[in-house]
Amino acid sequence: MTAPNLPGQPYFAYRGNDLFCEEIRLGDLAQAHGTPLFVYSKGAMLAALAAYQRGFAGRKVQICYAMKANPALGVIQVFAQAGCGFDIVSGGDMDRVLAAGGQAGKIIFSGVGKTRAEMRRALEVGIGCFNVESEAELDVLSEVAVAMGLRAPVSIRVNPNVDPQTHPYISTGLKDSKFGVAHERVVPTYQRAASMAGVRVVGIDCHIGSQITQEGPYLDAVDRMLDLVEAVEAAGVPLQHIDFGGGLGIDYQGETPPDAGLLWQKLLARLDARGFGQRQLMVEPGRSLVGNAGVCLSEVLYLKPGEHKNFCIVDAGMNDLPRPALYQAFHQIVPLSQRQDAAQTWDVVGPICESGDWLGHDRALAVQPGDLLAVLSSGAYCMSMASNYNSRGRAPEILVEGAQAHLIRRRETMADQMQSECLVESQARK
Ligand code: LLP
């Protein structure tokens, strides 16, 4: 592999003027498959996973990939083959894991709005654990399990009231968020759960937010979680596992989040100090496993210089890559082939009919129509939040493995988009 030359992106590097993913020139993939196009590096995913594995070496841990970050079957397969479990949030997620070869017993089911049908199906296939988010959900789950003659394995998601210091839309562990059971209700909720006929208490979990770039919030959450474990067990409810959720951030724009391995060594030292180091542990990382393993390739359609703003109009939009429009998120944008011309400042925008359809503001780029650009850090929460807005088909996805490029999702056609719809039969024809 060439020397890394894009910060935070060791599996994407220029060789001469051209940007490569592992051993493959990205311009060749764009030519073969068209744009917009998502390209993922399997090596980058496995390297990110290895950091967690190093941190947990010698411990009892189940790393559950939070597949909402990127639910492509080909991506799930990478983590299933690496031995991971999965954090899911819907029956659809579960079907994907099973279709991609994941083990039902290693699935944990999070989310505040599980339906009875989803609970039944999850009990049928024998998932590892339901991360229950409210007392009302606990009642329904017990009822569903009793009707099936089963006991549902349950962990209560607790809200540790820790500020993850991230974007408010992706903060989930604060008191006023809709997630988890409030700190003061945790012990009584466990006591009720332990007495329910359809419930088998197996663990405790939390998840405080996403794109966390400092270790402080994790240290706080670990301390609060361990206090709760002590309180719940003192109340007579033993807990087999402790799940610390996901949330570790990535470098989009020069952020320096802690390395997963080093962070976990530090957190494990705290667990050891309080006598919990040999417990079964779980984590639910999403973004930190796939975010910097992916790029979105796009072609420059038109340049539209203006009095106050210059617009670089590209063929990927907010339907393909919604994070900038949704969270004002920053993604680096770089050319697939570097030009020697002087750079100008451009707003890189998509073709969608909304002013919020932008990918990057005020970017210094030397570009011409027909040039190809890569939007970096696009492996997480991009394709998974893509839509058909403006009747645009969703982009294809390629998984690169060394010098091999596997097409893991073809471009969505208009026939795909329209197949579940029908016209209303007119009265006249009846
Ligand atoms: N576990 C639970 C219960 C979660 O809700 C999440 C993410 C994760 C694990 C994984 O978190 P991660 O390691 O990926 O930070 N669409 C937003 C992110 C939403 C995160 C939702 N929950 C974005 O594009 O930034």
Short mmCIF file of C-alpha atoms and ligand atoms in Angstrom, two decimals:
data_model
loop_
_atom_site.label_atom_id
_atom_site.label_comp_id
_atom_site.label_asym_id
_atom_site.label_seq_id
_atom_site.Cartn_x
_atom_site.Cartn_y
_atom_site.Cartn_z
CA MET A 1 0.00 0.00 0.00
CA THR A 2 1.17 3.56 -0.70
CA ALA A 3 2.01 5.94 2.14
CA PRO A 4 -1.17 7.41 3.61
CA ASN A 5 -1.62 10.99 2.44
CA LEU A 6 -5.17 11.86 3.43
CA PRO A 7 -5.47 12.35 7.18
CA GLY A 8 -7.69 9.75 8.81
CA GLN A 9 -8.01 7.78 5.56
CA PRO A 10 -5.12 5.32 5.33
CA TYR A 11 -6.90 3.07 2.85
CA PHE A 12 -7.54 5.94 0.41
CA ALA A 13 -4.35 7.47 -0.94
CA TYR A 14 -3.02 9.30 -3.98
CA ARG A 15 -0.56 7.52 -6.21
CA GLY A 16 0.84 10.20 -8.43
CA ASN A 17 -2.20 12.33 -9.28
CA ASP A 18 -4.81 9.61 -8.88
CA LEU A 19 -6.77 8.61 -5.81
CA PHE A 20 -6.81 4.89 -5.01
CA CYS A 21 -8.83 2.72 -2.67
CA GLU A 22 -6.49 -0.07 -1.61
CA GLU A 23 -5.11 -1.28 -4.96
CA ILE A 24 -7.83 0.17 -7.16
CA ARG A 25 -7.90 3.50 -8.97
CA LEU A 26 -11.18 5.16 -8.02
CA GLY A 27 -11.48 6.85 -11.43
CA ASP A 28 -11.64 3.39 -13.03
CA LEU A 29 -14.55 2.40 -10.77
CA ALA A 30 -16.41 5.62 -11.56
CA GLN A 31 -15.94 4.97 -15.26
CA ALA A 32 -17.14 1.38 -15.01
CA HIS A 33 -20.13 1.96 -12.71
CA GLY A 34 -21.04 5.61 -13.18
CA THR A 35 -21.64 8.19 -10.44
CA PRO A 36 -22.80 8.76 -7.76
CA LEU A 37 -21.05 5.66 -6.47
CA PHE A 38 -20.12 4.51 -2.98
CA VAL A 39 -16.82 2.67 -2.58
CA TYR A 40 -15.84 0.90 0.63
CA SER A 41 -12.50 -0.53 1.70
CA LYS A 42 -12.76 -3.90 3.41
CA GLY A 43 -9.23 -3.42 4.74
CA ALA A 44 -10.27 -0.18 6.45
CA MET A 45 -13.26 -1.89 8.10
CA LEU A 46 -11.15 -4.75 9.41
CA ALA A 47 -8.44 -2.35 10.63
CA ALA A 48 -11.07 -0.37 12.54
CA LEU A 49 -12.43 -3.58 14.04
CA ALA A 50 -8.90 -4.69 14.95
CA ALA A 51 -8.48 -1.58 17.11
CA TYR A 52 -11.45 -2.69 19.23
CA GLN A 53 -10.18 -6.28 19.29
CA ARG A 54 -6.78 -5.07 20.55
CA GLY A 55 -8.45 -3.06 23.29
CA PHE A 56 -10.47 -6.07 24.45
CA ALA A 57 -7.73 -8.69 24.08
CA GLY A 58 -8.11 -11.34 26.79
CA ARG A 59 -11.59 -10.16 27.83
CA LYS A 60 -15.02 -11.65 27.35
CA VAL A 61 -16.52 -9.32 24.78
CA GLN A 62 -19.06 -9.34 22.00
CA ILE A 63 -18.56 -6.55 19.48
CA CYS A 64 -21.97 -5.88 17.93
CA TYR A 65 -21.69 -3.82 14.76
CA ALA A 66 -24.42 -1.15 14.86
CA MET A 67 -25.59 -1.86 11.36
CA LYS A 68 -27.69 1.29 11.05
CA ALA A 69 -24.40 2.95 10.11
CA ASN A 70 -24.24 0.90 6.93
CA PRO A 71 -26.63 -2.01 6.45
CA ALA A 72 -25.43 -3.23 3.04
CA LEU A 73 -25.47 -7.03 2.98
CA GLY A 74 -21.87 -7.07 1.72
CA VAL A 75 -20.80 -4.92 4.69
CA ILE A 76 -22.71 -7.02 7.23
CA GLN A 77 -21.04 -10.08 5.73
CA VAL A 78 -17.57 -8.62 6.42
CA PHE A 79 -18.40 -8.23 10.11
CA ALA A 80 -20.26 -11.54 10.37
CA GLN A 81 -17.22 -13.35 8.95
CA ALA A 82 -15.02 -11.49 11.43
CA GLY A 83 -17.13 -12.95 14.26
CA CYS A 84 -19.11 -9.86 15.20
CA GLY A 85 -22.60 -9.70 16.56
CA PHE A 86 -25.04 -7.00 15.44
CA ASP A 87 -26.99 -4.20 17.02
CA ILE A 88 -30.29 -3.93 15.13
CA VAL A 89 -33.21 -1.52 15.42
CA SER A 90 -35.92 -3.13 13.30
CA GLY A 91 -37.23 -6.41 11.95
CA GLY A 92 -35.78 -5.35 8.60
CA ASP A 93 -32.32 -5.03 10.12
CA MET A 94 -32.74 -8.55 11.53
CA ASP A 95 -33.64 -9.98 8.13
CA ARG A 96 -30.54 -8.36 6.67
CA VAL A 97 -28.26 -9.86 9.32
CA LEU A 98 -29.70 -13.32 8.81
CA ALA A 99 -29.50 -13.00 5.01
CA ALA A 100 -25.85 -11.97 5.24
CA GLY A 101 -24.86 -14.94 7.40
CA GLY A 102 -24.95 -13.33 10.86
CA GLN A 103 -25.89 -15.46 13.86
CA ALA A 104 -29.26 -14.84 15.50
CA GLY A 105 -27.80 -15.53 18.94
CA LYS A 106 -25.39 -12.61 18.52
CA ILE A 107 -28.10 -10.07 17.68
CA ILE A 108 -29.11 -7.39 20.16
CA PHE A 109 -32.27 -5.44 19.40
CA SER A 110 -32.28 -1.74 20.35
CA GLY A 111 -34.84 0.98 19.67
CA VAL A 112 -37.68 2.75 21.46
CA GLY A 113 -40.49 1.55 19.22
CA LYS A 114 -40.32 -2.20 18.71
CA THR A 115 -43.63 -3.61 17.49
CA ARG A 116 -45.25 -6.83 18.71
CA ALA A 117 -44.64 -8.38 15.28
CA GLU A 118 -40.93 -7.52 15.49
CA MET A 119 -40.73 -8.95 19.01
CA ARG A 120 -42.41 -12.20 17.94
CA ARG A 121 -40.10 -12.67 14.99
CA ALA A 122 -37.01 -11.90 17.08
CA LEU A 123 -38.13 -14.46 19.69
CA GLU A 124 -38.78 -17.02 16.95
CA VAL A 125 -35.29 -16.73 15.51
CA GLY A 126 -33.74 -16.62 18.99
CA ILE A 127 -31.89 -13.32 19.17
CA GLY A 128 -29.37 -12.80 21.96
CA CYS A 129 -31.00 -9.89 23.75
CA PHE A 130 -33.66 -7.18 23.63
CA ASN A 131 -32.34 -3.81 24.77
CA VAL A 132 -35.57 -2.58 26.33
CA GLU A 133 -36.06 1.18 26.38
CA SER A 134 -39.15 1.69 28.57
CA GLU A 135 -41.34 0.04 31.20
CA ALA A 136 -44.24 -0.02 28.73
CA GLU A 137 -42.12 -1.94 26.24
CA LEU A 138 -41.15 -4.40 28.95
CA ASP A 139 -44.83 -5.18 29.64
CA VAL A 140 -45.56 -5.81 25.98
CA LEU A 141 -42.46 -7.93 25.46
CA SER A 142 -43.31 -10.12 28.44
CA GLU A 143 -46.87 -10.56 27.16
CA VAL A 144 -45.66 -11.52 23.66
CA ALA A 145 -43.11 -13.99 25.06
CA VAL A 146 -45.61 -15.62 27.43
CA ALA A 147 -48.03 -16.13 24.54
CA MET A 148 -45.24 -18.00 22.73
CA GLY A 149 -44.31 -20.02 25.81
CA LEU A 150 -40.91 -18.27 25.96
CA ARG A 151 -38.92 -15.92 28.14
CA ALA A 152 -37.35 -12.96 26.35
CA PRO A 153 -33.68 -12.24 27.16
CA VAL A 154 -33.67 -8.63 28.35
CA SER A 155 -31.24 -5.85 29.05
CA ILE A 156 -32.58 -2.49 30.17
CA ARG A 157 -31.17 0.49 28.35
CA VAL A 158 -30.43 3.00 31.04
CA ASN A 159 -30.07 6.67 30.53
CA PRO A 160 -26.91 7.63 32.43
CA ASN A 161 -27.54 11.39 31.99
CA VAL A 162 -24.10 12.06 30.52
CA ASP A 163 -23.45 14.84 28.02
CA PRO A 164 -21.58 13.35 25.06
CA GLN A 165 -20.67 16.86 23.81
CA THR A 166 -21.81 16.19 20.27
CA HIS A 167 -24.52 17.42 17.86
CA PRO A 168 -27.89 17.60 19.71
CA TYR A 169 -29.59 15.32 17.14
CA ILE A 170 -27.16 12.52 17.95
CA SER A 171 -26.99 12.99 21.75
CA THR A 172 -28.99 10.23 23.31
CA GLY A 173 -27.87 9.83 26.91
CA LEU A 174 -29.20 13.05 28.41
CA LYS A 175 -32.10 13.08 30.82
CA ASP A 176 -34.57 14.69 28.44
CA SER A 177 -33.90 12.39 25.50
CA LYS A 178 -36.47 9.79 24.47
CA PHE A 179 -33.99 6.97 24.97
CA GLY A 180 -33.49 4.61 27.84
CA VAL A 181 -34.93 4.30 31.35
CA ALA A 182 -34.24 7.26 33.65
CA HIS A 183 -31.52 6.71 36.24
CA GLU A 184 -33.90 6.79 39.21
CA ARG A 185 -36.29 4.25 37.64
CA VAL A 186 -33.59 1.70 36.84
CA VAL A 187 -33.67 -0.41 40.01
CA PRO A 188 -37.49 -0.64 40.25
CA THR A 189 -37.66 -1.48 36.54
CA TYR A 190 -35.22 -4.34 37.00
CA GLN A 191 -37.15 -5.60 40.00
CA ARG A 192 -40.34 -5.67 37.94
CA ALA A 193 -38.56 -7.29 35.00
CA ALA A 194 -37.18 -10.03 37.24
CA SER A 195 -40.68 -10.89 38.40
CA MET A 196 -42.22 -11.11 34.92
CA ALA A 197 -43.15 -14.48 33.51
CA GLY A 198 -42.00 -13.68 29.97
CA VAL A 199 -38.70 -12.02 30.83
CA ARG A 200 -35.22 -13.30 31.64
CA VAL A 201 -32.90 -10.49 32.74
CA VAL A 202 -29.49 -10.89 31.15
CA GLY A 203 -27.81 -7.50 31.11
CA ILE A 204 -27.72 -3.74 31.24
CA ASP A 205 -26.88 -1.29 28.49
CA CYS A 206 -26.45 2.36 27.62
CA HIS A 207 -25.62 4.44 24.59
CA ILE A 208 -24.91 8.09 25.19
CA GLY A 209 -24.62 9.50 21.68
CA SER A 210 -22.68 9.45 18.48
CA GLN A 211 -19.57 11.09 16.99
CA ILE A 212 -18.07 11.42 20.47
CA THR A 213 -14.52 12.68 20.11
CA GLN A 214 -13.43 12.87 23.75
CA GLU A 215 -12.89 10.17 26.32
CA GLY A 216 -14.51 12.13 29.18
CA PRO A 217 -18.14 11.21 28.42
CA TYR A 218 -17.18 7.51 28.21
CA LEU A 219 -15.38 7.62 31.53
CA ASP A 220 -18.43 9.28 33.13
CA ALA A 221 -20.81 6.76 31.55
CA VAL A 222 -18.72 3.81 32.73
CA ASP A 223 -18.72 5.09 36.30
CA ARG A 224 -22.47 5.64 36.29
CA MET A 225 -23.14 2.31 34.68
CA LEU A 226 -21.08 0.47 37.28
CA ASP A 227 -22.91 2.31 40.07
CA LEU A 228 -26.15 1.07 38.54
CA VAL A 229 -24.88 -2.50 38.16
CA GLU A 230 -24.01 -2.49 41.87
CA ALA A 231 -27.42 -1.06 42.79
CA VAL A 232 -29.36 -3.52 40.61
CA GLU A 233 -27.43 -6.52 41.91
CA ALA A 234 -27.78 -5.31 45.50
CA ALA A 235 -31.54 -5.31 44.86
CA GLY A 236 -31.28 -9.02 44.04
CA VAL A 237 -31.19 -9.01 40.23
CA PRO A 238 -27.96 -10.51 38.85
CA LEU A 239 -26.67 -9.15 35.52
CA GLN A 240 -24.62 -11.28 33.16
CA HIS A 241 -23.45 -8.66 30.72
CA ILE A 242 -22.74 -4.94 30.57
CA ASP A 243 -23.17 -3.20 27.21
CA PHE A 244 -21.59 0.23 26.78
CA GLY A 245 -23.18 1.05 23.41
CA GLY A 246 -21.39 2.73 20.54
CA GLY A 247 -20.70 6.34 19.76
CA LEU A 248 -16.96 6.67 19.19
CA GLY A 249 -16.35 9.43 16.66
CA ILE A 250 -14.17 9.58 13.58
CA ASP A 251 -11.95 12.17 11.92
CA TYR A 252 -14.07 14.12 9.42
CA GLN A 253 -12.34 17.45 9.72
CA GLY A 254 -9.24 17.03 11.84
CA GLU A 255 -11.05 15.77 14.95
CA THR A 256 -8.83 13.55 17.06
CA PRO A 257 -11.10 10.96 18.69
CA PRO A 258 -9.37 8.46 20.95
CA ASP A 259 -8.16 5.22 19.34
CA ALA A 260 -10.74 2.53 20.14
CA GLY A 261 -8.11 0.13 21.50
CA LEU A 262 -6.48 2.67 23.80
CA LEU A 263 -9.84 4.01 24.97
CA TRP A 264 -11.00 0.54 25.91
CA GLN A 265 -7.78 -0.30 27.72
CA LYS A 266 -8.38 2.78 29.84
CA LEU A 267 -12.04 1.95 30.43
CA LEU A 268 -11.17 -1.64 31.28
CA ALA A 269 -8.71 -0.41 33.89
CA ARG A 270 -11.69 1.31 35.55
CA LEU A 271 -13.75 -1.84 35.31
CA ASP A 272 -10.88 -3.84 36.82
CA ALA A 273 -10.47 -1.37 39.65
CA ARG A 274 -14.12 -1.90 40.57
CA GLY A 275 -14.02 -5.67 40.10
CA PHE A 276 -16.04 -5.86 36.87
CA GLY A 277 -13.21 -6.57 34.44
CA GLN A 278 -14.10 -10.23 33.94
CA ARG A 279 -17.78 -9.65 33.16
CA GLN A 280 -19.21 -10.41 29.75
CA LEU A 281 -18.96 -7.06 27.97
CA MET A 282 -20.61 -5.74 24.85
CA VAL A 283 -20.14 -2.70 22.66
CA GLU A 284 -22.20 -1.42 19.72
CA PRO A 285 -19.90 0.59 17.45
CA GLY A 286 -21.19 1.76 14.08
CA ARG A 287 -19.56 4.86 12.64
CA SER A 288 -16.08 4.08 13.98
CA LEU A 289 -16.06 0.75 12.10
CA VAL A 290 -17.22 1.97 8.70
CA GLY A 291 -17.26 5.78 8.51
CA ASN A 292 -13.75 6.28 7.20
CA ALA A 293 -13.89 3.08 5.17
CA GLY A 294 -16.09 4.67 2.50
CA VAL A 295 -16.18 7.46 -0.07
CA CYS A 296 -18.89 8.71 -2.38
CA LEU A 297 -17.76 9.45 -5.93
CA SER A 298 -19.50 12.16 -7.87
CA GLU A 299 -19.06 13.94 -11.22
CA VAL A 300 -18.93 17.69 -11.65
CA LEU A 301 -21.85 18.56 -13.94
CA TYR A 302 -21.67 22.34 -14.18
CA LEU A 303 -19.72 25.27 -12.79
CA LYS A 304 -21.80 28.31 -12.01
CA PRO A 305 -19.65 31.22 -10.87
CA GLY A 306 -21.62 34.07 -9.29
CA GLU A 307 -21.20 37.48 -7.79
CA HIS A 308 -20.99 36.28 -4.19
CA LYS A 309 -20.83 32.50 -4.51
CA ASN A 310 -19.40 30.03 -6.96
CA PHE A 311 -21.41 26.85 -7.30
CA CYS A 312 -19.91 23.55 -8.32
CA ILE A 313 -22.92 21.41 -9.24
CA VAL A 314 -22.29 17.70 -8.88
CA ASP A 315 -24.41 14.61 -9.56
CA ALA A 316 -24.64 13.47 -5.89
CA GLY A 317 -27.17 15.21 -3.71
CA MET A 318 -28.80 15.25 -0.31
CA ASN A 319 -30.76 12.13 -1.25
CA ASP A 320 -27.44 10.24 -1.58
CA LEU A 321 -25.57 11.91 1.24
CA PRO A 322 -27.95 13.58 3.68
CA ARG A 323 -25.55 14.36 6.53
CA PRO A 324 -24.58 17.91 5.46
CA ALA A 325 -28.25 18.90 4.96
CA LEU A 326 -29.39 17.17 8.16
CA TYR A 327 -26.64 18.02 10.62
CA GLN A 328 -24.57 20.66 8.81
CA ALA A 329 -21.97 17.92 8.81
CA PHE A 330 -18.56 18.41 7.27
CA HIS A 331 -17.21 15.88 4.77
CA GLN A 332 -13.91 16.49 3.01
CA ILE A 333 -14.20 16.68 -0.77
CA VAL A 334 -11.17 15.89 -2.91
CA PRO A 335 -10.55 15.33 -6.62
CA LEU A 336 -10.03 11.83 -7.96
CA SER A 337 -7.35 13.23 -10.22
CA GLN A 338 -5.38 16.21 -9.02
CA ARG A 339 -5.13 19.19 -11.41
CA GLN A 340 -2.21 21.56 -11.34
CA ASP A 341 -4.46 24.64 -11.97
CA ALA A 342 -5.08 27.22 -9.25
CA ALA A 343 -7.90 26.37 -6.86
CA GLN A 344 -11.01 28.53 -6.54
CA THR A 345 -13.57 28.58 -3.76
CA TRP A 346 -16.75 26.63 -4.51
CA ASP A 347 -19.94 25.62 -2.79
CA VAL A 348 -20.31 21.99 -3.82
CA VAL A 349 -24.03 21.41 -4.31
CA GLY A 350 -26.28 18.65 -5.61
CA PRO A 351 -29.00 18.59 -8.26
CA ILE A 352 -31.96 18.51 -5.83
CA CYS A 353 -34.49 21.31 -5.77
CA GLU A 354 -33.68 22.62 -2.30
CA SER A 355 -31.18 25.14 -1.06
CA GLY A 356 -30.29 22.69 1.71
CA ASP A 357 -28.89 20.36 -0.94
CA TRP A 358 -25.23 21.01 -0.42
CA LEU A 359 -22.27 18.74 0.21
CA GLY A 360 -19.66 21.32 1.15
CA HIS A 361 -19.43 25.09 1.59
CA ASP A 362 -16.46 27.23 0.57
CA ARG A 363 -14.18 24.48 -0.67
CA ALA A 364 -10.92 25.27 -2.41
CA LEU A 365 -10.90 23.09 -5.51
CA ALA A 366 -9.39 23.16 -8.99
CA VAL A 367 -12.25 21.67 -11.00
CA GLN A 368 -13.73 21.54 -14.48
CA PRO A 369 -17.02 20.01 -15.64
CA GLY A 370 -16.59 16.27 -16.10
CA ASP A 371 -14.07 16.00 -13.23
CA LEU A 372 -14.68 13.40 -10.56
CA LEU A 373 -14.72 14.18 -6.85
CA ALA A 374 -14.66 11.96 -3.77
CA VAL A 375 -16.69 12.91 -0.71
CA LEU A 376 -14.68 11.35 2.11
CA SER A 377 -15.83 9.66 5.34
CA SER A 378 -18.98 8.46 3.61
CA GLY A 379 -19.06 4.89 4.87
CA ALA A 380 -21.44 5.58 7.77
CA TYR A 381 -24.92 7.12 7.79
CA CYS A 382 -24.81 8.08 4.12
CA MET A 383 -26.19 5.19 2.05
CA SER A 384 -28.13 4.07 5.13
CA MET A 385 -30.04 7.38 5.13
CA ALA A 386 -30.23 7.76 1.34
CA SER A 387 -33.66 8.25 -0.20
CA ASN A 388 -35.43 8.40 -3.54
CA TYR A 389 -36.17 12.12 -3.19
CA ASN A 390 -36.70 13.69 -6.61
CA SER A 391 -37.17 10.13 -7.99
CA ARG A 392 -33.47 9.53 -7.89
CA GLY A 393 -32.34 5.92 -7.80
CA ARG A 394 -30.02 5.05 -4.96
CA ALA A 395 -26.35 4.73 -5.86
CA PRO A 396 -24.49 1.45 -6.29
CA GLU A 397 -21.98 0.25 -3.71
CA ILE A 398 -18.61 -1.40 -4.29
CA LEU A 399 -16.56 -3.28 -1.71
CA VAL A 400 -12.84 -3.19 -2.48
CA GLU A 401 -10.65 -5.99 -1.23
CA GLY A 402 -7.05 -5.42 -2.33
CA ALA A 403 -7.09 -5.38 -6.13
CA GLN A 404 -10.63 -6.77 -6.34
CA ALA A 405 -13.78 -4.67 -6.57
CA HIS A 406 -17.03 -6.43 -5.68
CA LEU A 407 -20.30 -4.82 -6.68
CA ILE A 408 -22.40 -5.31 -3.54
CA ARG A 409 -25.39 -3.24 -4.67
CA ARG A 410 -26.29 -2.32 -8.24
CA ARG A 411 -27.71 1.07 -9.13
CA GLU A 412 -31.41 1.29 -8.36
CA THR A 413 -33.50 1.56 -11.55
CA MET A 414 -36.80 3.35 -12.12
CA ALA A 415 -38.40 -0.08 -12.35
CA ASP A 416 -37.08 -0.83 -8.82
CA GLN A 417 -38.50 2.45 -7.59
CA MET A 418 -41.94 1.95 -9.12
CA GLN A 419 -42.44 -1.75 -8.52
CA SER A 420 -44.36 -1.37 -5.28
CA GLU A 421 -46.71 1.32 -6.65
CA CYS A 422 -49.81 1.17 -8.83
CA LEU A 423 -52.18 3.52 -10.57
CA VAL A 424 -55.76 3.90 -9.40
CA GLU A 425 -58.07 2.13 -11.82
CA SER A 426 -60.28 4.73 -13.44
CA GLN A 427 -64.08 4.48 -12.98
CA ALA A 428 -64.54 4.76 -16.75
CA ARG A 429 -62.71 1.49 -17.39
CA LYS A 430 -64.65 -0.51 -14.80
N1 LLP B 1 -26.24 1.79 19.65
C1 LLP B 1 -27.37 2.52 19.65
C2 LLP B 1 -28.44 2.17 20.57
C3 LLP B 1 -27.47 3.62 18.77
O1 LLP B 1 -28.59 4.37 18.79
C4 LLP B 1 -26.42 3.94 17.89
C5 LLP B 1 -26.53 5.06 16.95
C6 LLP B 1 -25.27 3.12 17.92
C7 LLP B 1 -25.21 2.06 18.81
C8 LLP B 1 -24.09 3.36 17.02
O2 LLP B 1 -23.51 4.59 17.26
P1 LLP B 1 -22.17 4.99 16.49
O3 LLP B 1 -21.07 4.09 16.98
O4 LLP B 1 -22.41 4.82 15.03
O5 LLP B 1 -21.95 6.41 16.86
N2 LLP B 1 -27.31 9.58 11.56
C9 LLP B 1 -26.41 10.18 12.52
C10 LLP B 1 -25.99 9.19 13.58
C11 LLP B 1 -27.14 8.58 14.33
C12 LLP B 1 -26.71 7.59 15.37
C13 LLP B 1 -27.86 6.82 15.90
N3 LLP B 1 -27.55 5.82 16.88
C14 LLP B 1 -25.22 10.76 11.78
O6 LLP B 1 -25.17 10.68 10.56
O7 LLP B 1 -24.33 11.34 12.40
#
